[in-house]
Each structure stands twice: as C-alpha cells, then as structure tokens.
mmCIF file of C-alpha atoms in Angstrom:
data_model
loop_
_atom_site.group_PDB
_atom_site.id
_atom_site.type_symbol
_atom_site.label_atom_id
_atom_site.label_comp_id
_atom_site.label_asym_id
_atom_site.label_seq_id
_atom_site.Cartn_x
_atom_site.Cartn_y
_atom_site.Cartn_z
ATOM 1 C CA MET A 30 53.116 88.148 65.097
ATOM 2 C CA ALA A 31 55.854 90.642 64.311
ATOM 3 C CA GLY A 32 56.099 93.727 66.469
ATOM 4 C CA THR A 33 59.560 94.135 67.990
ATOM 5 C CA ASP A 34 60.527 97.805 68.308
ATOM 6 C CA ARG A 35 64.185 98.259 69.215
ATOM 7 C CA LYS A 36 63.747 102.024 69.546
ATOM 8 C CA ARG A 37 61.709 101.635 72.730
ATOM 9 C CA GLU A 38 63.182 100.969 76.153
ATOM 10 C CA ILE A 39 63.038 97.292 77.124
ATOM 11 C CA MET A 40 60.856 96.536 80.133
ATOM 12 C CA THR A 41 62.594 94.383 82.732
ATOM 13 C CA GLY A 42 62.164 93.152 86.289
ATOM 14 C CA GLY A 43 59.172 91.412 87.809
ATOM 15 C CA PRO A 44 58.943 87.994 89.451
ATOM 16 C CA ALA A 45 61.636 85.411 88.771
ATOM 17 C CA ILE A 46 60.589 82.680 86.360
ATOM 18 C CA ILE A 47 62.105 79.431 87.646
ATOM 19 C CA LEU A 48 62.270 76.406 85.330
ATOM 20 C CA VAL A 49 62.893 73.137 87.148
ATOM 21 C CA GLU A 50 64.976 70.681 85.111
ATOM 22 C CA PRO A 51 63.743 71.742 81.662
ATOM 23 C CA GLN A 52 64.562 69.199 78.979
ATOM 24 C CA LEU A 53 64.492 71.045 75.659
ATOM 25 C CA GLY A 54 66.502 74.136 74.792
ATOM 26 C CA GLU A 55 63.712 75.202 72.430
ATOM 27 C CA ASN A 56 61.285 75.387 75.349
ATOM 28 C CA ILE A 57 63.676 77.536 77.361
ATOM 29 C CA GLY A 58 64.009 79.885 74.393
ATOM 30 C CA MET A 59 60.247 80.146 73.980
ATOM 31 C CA VAL A 60 59.948 80.866 77.699
ATOM 32 C CA ALA A 61 62.447 83.721 77.304
ATOM 33 C CA ARG A 62 60.432 85.075 74.394
ATOM 34 C CA ALA A 63 57.188 84.954 76.394
ATOM 35 C CA MET A 64 58.869 86.729 79.299
ATOM 36 C CA ALA A 65 60.207 89.482 77.042
ATOM 37 C CA ASN A 66 56.752 89.952 75.501
ATOM 38 C CA PHE A 67 55.347 90.965 78.872
ATOM 39 C CA GLY A 68 58.234 92.750 80.559
ATOM 40 C CA LEU A 69 59.805 89.972 82.644
ATOM 41 C CA SER A 70 63.562 89.376 82.595
ATOM 42 C CA ASN A 71 64.631 87.299 85.619
ATOM 43 C CA LEU A 72 65.025 83.733 84.285
ATOM 44 C CA ARG A 73 66.375 81.026 86.587
ATOM 45 C CA ILE A 74 67.057 77.494 85.366
ATOM 46 C CA VAL A 75 67.505 74.540 87.706
ATOM 47 C CA ASN A 76 69.720 71.749 86.359
ATOM 48 C CA PRO A 77 68.821 71.935 82.633
ATOM 49 C CA ARG A 78 69.129 68.517 80.984
ATOM 50 C CA ASP A 79 71.144 69.685 77.967
ATOM 51 C CA GLY A 80 73.387 72.141 79.801
ATOM 52 C CA TRP A 81 73.790 75.884 79.453
ATOM 53 C CA PRO A 82 74.273 77.975 77.359
ATOM 54 C CA ASN A 83 72.135 76.244 74.754
ATOM 55 C CA GLU A 84 72.155 77.227 71.067
ATOM 56 C CA LYS A 85 68.616 75.942 70.494
ATOM 57 C CA ALA A 86 67.374 78.126 73.330
ATOM 58 C CA ILE A 87 69.090 81.176 71.851
ATOM 59 C CA SER A 88 67.522 80.508 68.456
ATOM 60 C CA ALA A 89 64.006 79.931 69.833
ATOM 61 C CA ALA A 90 64.175 83.073 71.978
ATOM 62 C CA ALA A 91 63.567 85.208 68.871
ATOM 63 C CA ARG A 92 65.872 88.054 69.952
ATOM 64 C CA ALA A 93 64.881 88.057 73.628
ATOM 65 C CA ASP A 94 68.621 88.361 74.150
ATOM 66 C CA HIS A 95 68.480 90.240 77.447
ATOM 67 C CA VAL A 96 66.520 87.389 79.042
ATOM 68 C CA ILE A 97 68.783 84.644 77.693
ATOM 69 C CA GLU A 98 71.990 86.490 78.550
ATOM 70 C CA GLY A 99 70.773 87.239 82.069
ATOM 71 C CA ALA A 100 69.606 83.689 82.807
ATOM 72 C CA ILE A 101 71.181 82.071 85.871
ATOM 73 C CA VAL A 102 71.656 78.317 86.250
ATOM 74 C CA PHE A 103 71.328 76.667 89.684
ATOM 75 C CA ALA A 104 72.237 73.155 90.741
ATOM 76 C CA THR A 105 69.305 72.867 93.171
ATOM 77 C CA LEU A 106 65.836 74.334 93.517
ATOM 78 C CA GLU A 107 66.614 75.446 97.060
ATOM 79 C CA ALA A 108 69.463 77.596 95.733
ATOM 80 C CA ALA A 109 67.229 79.122 93.060
ATOM 81 C CA LEU A 110 64.686 80.148 95.716
ATOM 82 C CA ALA A 111 67.117 81.275 98.410
ATOM 83 C CA ASP A 112 66.757 85.055 97.965
ATOM 84 C CA LEU A 113 63.001 85.079 97.284
ATOM 85 C CA SER A 114 60.356 85.822 99.906
ATOM 86 C CA PHE A 115 57.198 84.657 98.114
ATOM 87 C CA VAL A 116 56.820 81.930 95.490
ATOM 88 C CA TYR A 117 53.981 80.412 93.475
ATOM 89 C CA ALA A 118 54.123 76.854 92.145
ATOM 90 C CA THR A 119 52.198 76.173 88.948
ATOM 91 C CA THR A 120 50.340 72.887 88.648
ATOM 92 C CA ALA A 121 47.414 71.479 86.699
ATOM 93 C CA ARG A 122 46.384 68.789 89.203
ATOM 94 C CA PRO A 123 45.232 68.763 92.837
ATOM 95 C CA ARG A 124 47.951 68.341 95.443
ATOM 96 C CA ASP A 125 48.030 67.035 98.985
ATOM 97 C CA GLY A 126 48.550 69.648 101.651
ATOM 98 C CA HIS A 127 46.902 72.862 102.672
ATOM 99 C CA LYS A 128 48.440 75.518 100.443
ATOM 100 C CA PRO A 129 46.139 78.280 99.145
ATOM 101 C CA VAL A 130 45.238 77.867 95.468
ATOM 102 C CA LYS A 131 44.831 80.912 93.230
ATOM 103 C CA GLY A 132 43.853 81.487 89.633
ATOM 104 C CA PRO A 133 46.234 83.378 87.312
ATOM 105 C CA VAL A 134 44.385 86.705 87.511
ATOM 106 C CA GLU A 135 44.482 86.860 91.305
ATOM 107 C CA ALA A 136 48.034 85.508 91.393
ATOM 108 C CA GLY A 137 49.205 88.227 89.005
ATOM 109 C CA GLU A 138 47.658 90.918 91.192
ATOM 110 C CA ILE A 139 49.202 89.450 94.361
ATOM 111 C CA LEU A 140 52.640 89.283 92.736
ATOM 112 C CA ARG A 141 52.323 92.893 91.557
ATOM 113 C CA GLY A 142 51.419 94.063 95.055
ATOM 114 C CA ARG A 143 54.288 92.205 96.695
ATOM 115 C CA GLU A 144 56.820 93.371 94.095
ATOM 116 C CA ASN A 145 55.628 96.956 94.540
ATOM 117 C CA SER A 146 56.212 96.553 98.278
ATOM 118 C CA GLY A 147 59.830 95.592 97.654
ATOM 119 C CA GLU A 148 59.524 91.826 97.998
ATOM 120 C CA ARG A 149 61.343 89.443 95.683
ATOM 121 C CA THR A 150 58.943 86.928 94.207
ATOM 122 C CA GLY A 151 59.018 83.984 91.846
ATOM 123 C CA ILE A 152 56.924 81.445 89.937
ATOM 124 C CA LEU A 153 57.905 77.770 89.672
ATOM 125 C CA PHE A 154 57.370 75.792 86.467
ATOM 126 C CA GLY A 155 58.001 72.064 86.250
ATOM 127 C CA ARG A 156 59.403 69.624 83.738
ATOM 128 C CA GLU A 157 57.836 69.178 80.341
ATOM 129 C CA ARG A 158 56.741 65.596 81.008
ATOM 130 C CA ILE A 159 55.887 65.361 84.711
ATOM 131 C CA GLY A 160 55.731 68.940 85.990
ATOM 132 C CA LEU A 161 56.699 69.634 89.598
ATOM 133 C CA ARG A 162 57.132 66.939 92.224
ATOM 134 C CA ASN A 163 55.161 67.207 95.471
ATOM 135 C CA TRP A 164 58.215 68.151 97.523
ATOM 136 C CA GLU A 165 59.032 70.921 95.038
ATOM 137 C CA VAL A 166 55.504 72.319 95.301
ATOM 138 C CA GLY A 167 56.043 72.142 99.055
ATOM 139 C CA LEU A 168 58.816 74.738 98.808
ATOM 140 C CA ALA A 169 56.368 77.316 97.397
ATOM 141 C CA ASP A 170 54.029 79.539 99.431
ATOM 142 C CA GLU A 171 50.941 79.094 97.281
ATOM 143 C CA ILE A 172 49.726 77.268 94.174
ATOM 144 C CA VAL A 173 48.527 78.851 90.943
ATOM 145 C CA THR A 174 46.509 76.794 88.499
ATOM 146 C CA PHE A 175 44.882 77.629 85.173
ATOM 147 C CA PRO A 176 41.213 77.214 84.197
ATOM 148 C CA VAL A 177 41.837 74.655 81.466
ATOM 149 C CA ASN A 178 39.887 71.792 79.943
ATOM 150 C CA PRO A 179 39.979 69.155 82.728
ATOM 151 C CA ALA A 180 40.156 66.399 80.126
ATOM 152 C CA TYR A 181 43.249 68.004 78.562
ATOM 153 C CA ALA A 182 44.972 70.065 81.230
ATOM 154 C CA SER A 183 48.605 69.680 80.197
ATOM 155 C CA LEU A 184 50.335 72.901 79.156
ATOM 156 C CA ASN A 185 53.722 73.315 77.532
ATOM 157 C CA ILE A 186 55.979 75.231 79.936
ATOM 158 C CA ALA A 187 56.291 78.119 77.474
ATOM 159 C CA GLN A 188 52.497 78.341 77.306
ATOM 160 C CA ALA A 189 52.224 78.350 81.078
ATOM 161 C CA VAL A 190 54.895 81.042 81.374
ATOM 162 C CA LEU A 191 53.119 83.092 78.704
ATOM 163 C CA LEU A 192 49.847 82.975 80.639
ATOM 164 C CA MET A 193 51.435 84.091 83.909
ATOM 165 C CA SER A 194 53.564 86.728 82.171
ATOM 166 C CA TYR A 195 50.425 88.139 80.569
ATOM 167 C CA GLU A 196 48.662 88.320 83.936
ATOM 168 C CA TRP A 197 51.721 90.033 85.406
ATOM 169 C CA MET A 198 51.640 92.682 82.675
ATOM 170 C CA LYS A 199 47.870 93.122 82.930
ATOM 171 C CA SER A 200 48.060 93.621 86.706
ATOM 172 C CA GLY A 201 50.122 96.765 86.094
ATOM 173 C CA LEU A 202 47.736 98.409 83.630
ATOM 174 C CA ALA A 203 45.604 101.373 84.655
ATOM 175 C CA SER A 204 42.598 99.553 83.155
ATOM 176 C CA PRO A 205 42.056 95.936 82.052
ATOM 177 C CA HIS A 206 40.841 97.388 78.743
ATOM 178 C CA GLN A 207 44.093 99.268 78.082
ATOM 179 C CA THR A 208 45.850 98.450 74.789
ATOM 180 C CA ALA A 209 49.397 98.957 73.534
ATOM 181 C CA PHE A 210 48.238 101.524 70.988
ATOM 182 C CA ASP A 211 45.050 103.314 69.977
ATOM 183 C CA LYS A 212 43.664 104.748 66.791
ATOM 184 C CA PRO A 213 45.359 108.013 65.755
ATOM 185 C CA ASP A 214 43.833 111.317 66.795
ATOM 186 C CA VAL A 215 41.818 112.909 64.004
ATOM 187 C CA GLU A 216 40.272 116.329 63.564
ATOM 188 C CA PRO A 217 36.475 116.040 63.617
ATOM 189 C CA ALA A 218 34.885 117.576 60.549
ATOM 190 C CA ALA A 219 33.142 120.920 60.964
ATOM 191 C CA LYS A 220 29.430 120.885 60.227
ATOM 192 C CA ALA A 221 30.038 123.228 57.299
ATOM 193 C CA ASP A 222 32.220 120.551 55.669
ATOM 194 C CA LEU A 223 29.555 117.919 56.209
ATOM 195 C CA HIS A 224 26.853 120.199 54.801
ATOM 196 C CA GLY A 225 29.019 120.795 51.739
ATOM 197 C CA LEU A 226 29.220 117.031 51.228
ATOM 198 C CA PHE A 227 25.427 116.759 51.513
ATOM 199 C CA ALA A 228 24.947 119.473 48.907
ATOM 200 C CA GLN A 229 27.440 117.914 46.504
ATOM 201 C CA ILE A 230 25.851 114.448 46.688
ATOM 202 C CA GLU A 231 22.298 115.783 46.413
ATOM 203 C CA GLU A 232 23.224 117.922 43.427
ATOM 204 C CA GLY A 233 24.803 114.932 41.700
ATOM 205 C CA LEU A 234 21.788 112.731 42.364
ATOM 206 C CA GLU A 235 19.437 115.450 41.134
ATOM 207 C CA ALA A 236 21.431 115.783 37.907
ATOM 208 C CA ARG A 237 21.131 112.044 37.301
ATOM 209 C CA GLY A 238 17.367 111.973 37.816
ATOM 210 C CA TYR A 239 17.606 109.876 40.949
ATOM 211 C CA PHE A 240 14.705 111.634 42.664
ATOM 212 C CA ARG A 241 11.349 110.644 41.101
ATOM 213 C CA SER A 242 9.236 113.103 43.086
ATOM 214 C CA GLU A 243 9.636 115.836 45.669
ATOM 215 C CA THR A 244 8.173 113.606 48.378
ATOM 216 C CA LYS A 245 10.576 110.784 47.585
ATOM 217 C CA LYS A 246 13.411 113.299 47.354
ATOM 218 C CA MET A 247 12.762 114.549 50.880
ATOM 219 C CA LYS A 248 12.689 111.000 52.262
ATOM 220 C CA ALA A 249 15.802 109.961 50.333
ATOM 221 C CA VAL A 250 17.714 113.066 51.480
ATOM 222 C CA ASP A 251 16.725 112.434 55.104
ATOM 223 C CA ASN A 252 17.932 108.826 54.872
ATOM 224 C CA LEU A 253 21.165 109.878 53.162
ATOM 225 C CA ARG A 254 21.950 112.460 55.832
ATOM 226 C CA ALA A 255 21.183 109.959 58.590
ATOM 227 C CA VAL A 256 23.706 107.540 57.079
ATOM 228 C CA LEU A 257 26.398 110.165 56.546
ATOM 229 C CA THR A 258 26.107 111.705 60.005
ATOM 230 C CA ARG A 259 26.321 108.393 61.852
ATOM 231 C CA PRO A 260 30.090 107.685 61.529
ATOM 232 C CA GLY A 261 31.355 111.069 62.763
ATOM 233 C CA PHE A 262 33.689 111.806 59.856
ATOM 234 C CA SER A 263 37.019 113.553 60.184
ATOM 235 C CA THR A 264 37.970 116.459 57.929
ATOM 236 C CA ASP A 265 40.276 114.207 55.910
ATOM 237 C CA GLU A 266 37.516 111.651 55.415
ATOM 238 C CA ILE A 267 35.140 114.341 54.156
ATOM 239 C CA ASN A 268 37.808 115.427 51.673
ATOM 240 C CA VAL A 269 38.201 111.840 50.471
ATOM 241 C CA LEU A 270 34.462 111.497 49.875
ATOM 242 C CA ARG A 271 34.185 114.844 48.105
ATOM 243 C CA GLY A 272 37.041 113.918 45.826
ATOM 244 C CA LEU A 273 35.374 110.567 45.122
ATOM 245 C CA PHE A 274 32.025 112.083 44.203
ATOM 246 C CA ALA A 275 33.735 114.781 42.115
ATOM 247 C CA SER A 276 35.313 112.016 40.027
ATOM 248 C CA PHE A 277 31.825 110.743 39.179
ATOM 249 C CA ASP A 278 30.974 114.190 37.800
ATOM 250 C CA ARG A 279 33.860 113.961 35.341
ATOM 251 C CA PHE A 280 32.325 110.943 33.650
ATOM 252 C CA ALA A 281 28.789 112.354 33.737
ATOM 253 C CA ARG A 282 29.759 115.753 32.386
ATOM 254 C CA PRO A 283 33.143 115.380 30.609
ATOM 255 C CA GLY A 284 33.081 118.959 29.296
ATOM 256 C CA GLN A 285 32.753 120.525 32.711
ATOM 257 C CA ARG A 286 35.860 121.986 34.377
ATOM 258 C CA LEU A 287 35.978 121.128 38.039
ATOM 259 C CA PRO A 288 37.229 123.642 40.615
ATOM 260 C CA ALA A 289 40.847 123.192 41.640
ATOM 261 C CA GLY A 290 41.258 120.585 44.349
ATOM 262 C CA ASP A 291 37.933 118.808 43.814
ATOM 263 C CA GLY A 292 39.703 115.756 42.467
ATOM 264 C CA GLU A 293 41.962 115.348 45.496
ATOM 265 C CA THR A 294 41.240 112.281 47.574
ATOM 266 C CA GLY A 295 43.328 113.110 50.601
ATOM 267 C CA ASP A 296 45.848 110.291 49.927
ATOM 268 C CA ASP A 297 49.328 110.693 51.350
ATOM 269 C CA GLU A 298 51.895 112.058 48.963
#
C-alpha cells in the first residue's frame, strides 16, 4: 500500500531489532521496511550469510534507506547485545528454562516503558529456517511469542518484525483506537439550509404529482425528513443536493429560468 510522505519527519529510535544469521538479503530488506513503517531504526545483523551491504536487501527495503544505511553488522550475538539492558527473544515453540513468556501486546508496552525510562532494549529474531537456538534464547531476559495457528506457527522474520514493530508503535499511542489520519473537518449545515432543502424537494414532488392525498403527503414528508436529518449533512453537502434536485427541475420545466447558483453542485474548481 503506497503512502510514503517524504515531507514529514522520519520517526526513529526504539528497541534494537537484532537478526541472527539471516540468510536472504530480501528478508533483511523487508525487515527494514517493516521497521520504518512503525518508527524503528536500530537494525543489528549478526553474521549475515550473504555478507553486507547487500543489494537485494537495499532493493527490498522500498526506500527505508535510513534503516539500511544505519544497520550494524556483528560477528557474534554477544557483541550485538553488549550495550543493551533488556532483551526479548521471539520464538514460536515452547523452550526449556524458566524465562517469563509474554504476548506481543504486553511486550510492546514493557519495551515502551523501559525505553521511556532510558534503558536500551532489543528484540531477537532467529534464522529463516530454524529460528533461534536454545543458547541464544538463553541470552535474552524474556520470551515473546505470537498467538498463531498452532498447526502452522512458522512466521517469516519480516512478518515477525512487522508484528512487534506494530505493537511498539501502538504502545505509544494516546488511544488504541487512534489512526494516522481522520476525516476532514466540515461545517455542519444550519437548520435553515436543511429546511430549504426540504422545501425544494417537497415542491418538486408536489409538482410531479407524487402525493396522492394529504394524508399520504404528511406521512411521506415525515419519512423524507427523517431520512434527510439522519446523516447530519454539512453545508457543502446540502449545496450538492440542492444543485442535484435543481437539475431535475430543468428537465421537468425546460422553460423555467432557475435562480443563479441553483445548478452548482459544490464540486471543486
């Protein structure tokens, strides 16, 4: 889905994303893209199989250049973790040991709290084929696992990074219902505008013989007003509707001259 806006300031920071011996440059690039989507920028790569820099990673990153250019390669996992104080290991299967296990929502909130307190944190992601080894999980403080289909629990590393990056971003929102943008502000229509629309429609229907009796007219008008008052029209929307109904009058009464502006629909120039 397209949506890159280079005019806005790029969000950076957050927990380090640590890839342990990734095999494919394309996966590293997709990880960088997922990180950039949700404001993460600290990418650490432990002993990548195909070396670094990697052209396939750059291509797959889809312009997440700041993540790719800032990536740091380490020869060992211990070196990649050396400056961090709290680390999660991601895994899809139970492990021996007594480490606390968290879901992604709780893990995202814990990471946010620790980062806000000045700690340096990270999340470990394993190899495409076999994930993390037990001793590598042992270097982490806690485990994070995803609520996936137990019969098909394997996630691509870019997918796993995307899920945790999303939870990191969500943990910093004022509300879990917050969105990146909202509908534009509109000016609510004054009741006088709405009443003018009622009168115009009723007059047009009367002229066309729509109402068969006074009793039916009263019921039809009540129903019409109930429908038209439900949406809460803006002034522009009222103008669009009045222009629309005015165009019907042209065909019904071609000799009639309409007042100036009645044919306007409110479209942008």
